[in-house]
Amino acid sequence: RRINVERSAGGNKGSEARQNKLKRYRTEQEEYLSETVNKILEDYKAQGDLNESELDDGVIALCKRHSPHVVSAALSEYVEARGGHMENPSAYLTHIIGRIAVEGQEEHRDKKRPKKSHGKDNKTSSSNQPDEGKGTDALG
């Protein structure tokens, strides 16, 4: 699940001024993400790593809905892996973006989880090996 964090607009929750401010903030954020992704794509094209018509509008729109970090990582992986012929490069990049976004969420979630302790001194013992000094035969 993706959580959007917005700038505070202040004021009464139902006020028109607050709603307008939120709309303006959202528009500014969308424009910033769009410009940043366009710049990333243009850099890849300028380096010769992407062709002008290689990706369709759908995957470009998807890129603009994700953070620049996710887009950059996905494009880097895409460029490295595309050595052979691809039937649908946009579908392949879409898959990479989805996977990286999910991995990033899982990584973030794992960092927030507290470490579990396994006993007072956090020592682990192996149950497969007999303790020294104790007999292992039944007659013993």
Short mmCIF file of C-alpha atoms in Angstrom, two decimals:
data_model
loop_
_atom_site.label_atom_id
_atom_site.label_comp_id
_atom_site.label_asym_id
_atom_site.label_seq_id
_atom_site.Cartn_x
_atom_site.Cartn_y
_atom_site.Cartn_z
CA ARG A 1 0.00 0.00 0.00
CA ARG A 2 1.28 3.43 -0.87
CA ILE A 3 0.73 6.29 1.55
CA ASN A 4 0.63 9.84 0.29
CA VAL A 5 1.97 12.51 2.59
CA GLU A 6 0.75 15.99 1.85
CA ARG A 7 1.86 19.39 2.98
CA SER A 8 -0.33 20.88 5.64
CA ALA A 9 -2.80 23.43 4.37
CA GLY A 10 -3.94 24.66 7.77
CA GLY A 11 -7.36 25.98 8.59
CA ASN A 12 -10.78 24.41 8.97
CA LYS A 13 -11.12 21.00 7.33
CA GLY A 14 -14.11 22.04 5.24
CA SER A 15 -12.99 25.54 4.32
CA GLU A 16 -12.75 26.48 0.67
CA ALA A 17 -9.39 28.22 1.15
CA ARG A 18 -7.89 25.02 2.61
CA GLN A 19 -9.30 22.91 -0.24
CA ASN A 20 -7.85 25.31 -2.82
CA LYS A 21 -4.48 25.25 -1.10
CA LEU A 22 -4.48 21.42 -1.10
CA LYS A 23 -5.35 21.37 -4.82
CA ARG A 24 -2.49 23.77 -5.52
CA TYR A 25 -0.05 21.65 -3.47
CA ARG A 26 -1.14 18.47 -5.29
CA THR A 27 -0.77 20.16 -8.67
CA GLU A 28 2.71 21.40 -7.76
CA GLN A 29 3.70 17.88 -6.63
CA GLU A 30 2.39 16.30 -9.84
CA GLU A 31 4.25 18.86 -11.95
CA TYR A 32 7.47 18.28 -10.01
CA LEU A 33 7.25 14.48 -10.42
CA SER A 34 6.39 14.83 -14.10
CA GLU A 35 9.31 17.17 -14.78
CA THR A 36 11.72 14.98 -12.83
CA VAL A 37 10.67 11.80 -14.65
CA ASN A 38 10.84 13.61 -18.00
CA LYS A 39 14.39 14.69 -17.16
CA ILE A 40 15.37 11.12 -16.20
CA LEU A 41 13.92 9.77 -19.47
CA GLU A 42 15.61 12.51 -21.52
CA ASP A 43 18.96 11.69 -19.88
CA TYR A 44 18.59 8.03 -20.86
CA LYS A 45 17.66 9.04 -24.41
CA ALA A 46 20.57 11.47 -24.66
CA GLN A 47 22.98 8.72 -23.59
CA GLY A 48 21.52 6.41 -26.24
CA ASP A 49 20.15 3.94 -23.68
CA LEU A 50 16.52 4.54 -24.75
CA ASN A 51 15.03 5.11 -28.18
CA GLU A 52 12.53 7.92 -28.70
CA SER A 53 9.51 5.64 -29.25
CA GLU A 54 10.63 2.64 -27.19
CA LEU A 55 8.20 3.18 -24.30
CA ASP A 56 4.48 3.81 -24.67
CA ASP A 57 2.44 6.54 -22.97
CA GLY A 58 1.05 4.10 -20.40
CA VAL A 59 4.40 3.19 -18.89
CA ILE A 60 5.51 6.84 -18.96
CA ALA A 61 2.36 7.78 -17.03
CA LEU A 62 3.13 4.96 -14.58
CA CYS A 63 6.63 6.35 -14.09
CA LYS A 64 5.15 9.73 -13.21
CA ARG A 65 3.11 8.15 -10.41
CA HIS A 66 6.21 6.76 -8.68
CA SER A 67 9.13 8.43 -6.96
CA PRO A 68 12.11 9.44 -9.09
CA HIS A 69 14.21 6.96 -7.10
CA VAL A 70 11.99 4.03 -8.14
CA VAL A 71 11.91 5.20 -11.77
CA SER A 72 15.67 5.63 -11.93
CA ALA A 73 16.32 2.19 -10.40
CA ALA A 74 13.79 0.56 -12.74
CA LEU A 75 15.22 2.21 -15.85
CA SER A 76 18.73 1.23 -14.85
CA GLU A 77 17.67 -2.42 -14.45
CA TYR A 78 15.67 -2.25 -17.69
CA VAL A 79 18.63 -0.93 -19.70
CA GLU A 80 20.96 -3.60 -18.27
CA ALA A 81 18.56 -6.48 -18.96
CA ARG A 82 17.26 -5.58 -22.40
CA GLY A 83 20.22 -6.91 -24.38
CA GLY A 84 18.05 -9.26 -26.45
CA HIS A 85 14.86 -8.72 -28.43
CA MET A 86 11.78 -7.85 -26.35
CA GLU A 87 8.23 -8.34 -27.51
CA ASN A 88 6.85 -5.57 -25.29
CA PRO A 89 9.47 -3.35 -23.62
CA SER A 90 6.82 -1.21 -21.92
CA ALA A 91 5.28 -4.24 -20.23
CA TYR A 92 8.71 -5.36 -19.06
CA LEU A 93 9.49 -1.94 -17.57
CA THR A 94 6.03 -1.87 -15.96
CA HIS A 95 6.83 -5.17 -14.25
CA ILE A 96 10.20 -3.87 -13.00
CA ILE A 97 8.64 -0.67 -11.61
CA GLY A 98 5.99 -2.67 -9.75
CA ARG A 99 8.55 -5.05 -8.27
CA ILE A 100 10.91 -2.28 -7.15
CA ALA A 101 8.03 -0.32 -5.60
CA VAL A 102 6.87 -3.39 -3.64
CA GLU A 103 10.42 -4.25 -2.55
CA GLY A 104 10.90 -0.69 -1.34
CA GLN A 105 7.71 -0.88 0.72
CA GLU A 106 8.74 -4.23 2.23
CA GLU A 107 12.23 -2.92 3.02
CA HIS A 108 10.75 0.15 4.71
CA ARG A 109 8.32 -2.04 6.68
CA ASP A 110 11.14 -4.39 7.79
CA LYS A 111 13.18 -1.45 9.10
CA LYS A 112 10.30 -0.38 11.33
CA ARG A 113 9.80 -3.82 12.91
CA PRO A 114 11.53 -4.30 16.27
CA LYS A 115 14.10 -7.07 16.52
CA LYS A 116 12.85 -10.17 18.31
CA SER A 117 14.95 -11.39 21.19
CA HIS A 118 15.49 -15.13 21.69
CA GLY A 119 16.16 -15.41 25.41
CA LYS A 120 17.94 -13.36 28.02
CA ASP A 121 21.39 -13.42 26.48
CA ASN A 122 20.36 -13.80 22.82
CA LYS A 123 22.48 -16.94 22.45
CA THR A 124 21.21 -19.58 20.12
CA SER A 125 21.78 -23.25 20.80
CA SER A 126 21.79 -26.07 18.35
CA SER A 127 19.41 -28.88 19.18
CA ASN A 128 21.12 -31.24 16.72
CA GLN A 129 24.32 -31.58 18.73
CA PRO A 130 24.53 -33.34 22.11
CA ASP A 131 25.73 -31.33 25.09
CA GLU A 132 29.27 -32.12 26.24
CA GLY A 133 29.52 -34.25 29.37
CA LYS A 134 26.14 -35.88 28.92
CA GLY A 135 25.82 -39.41 27.67
CA THR A 136 24.01 -39.94 24.41
CA ASP A 137 23.29 -43.66 24.75
CA ALA A 138 20.21 -44.96 26.38
CA LEU A 139 22.26 -47.28 28.66
CA GLY A 140 24.59 -44.76 29.72
#
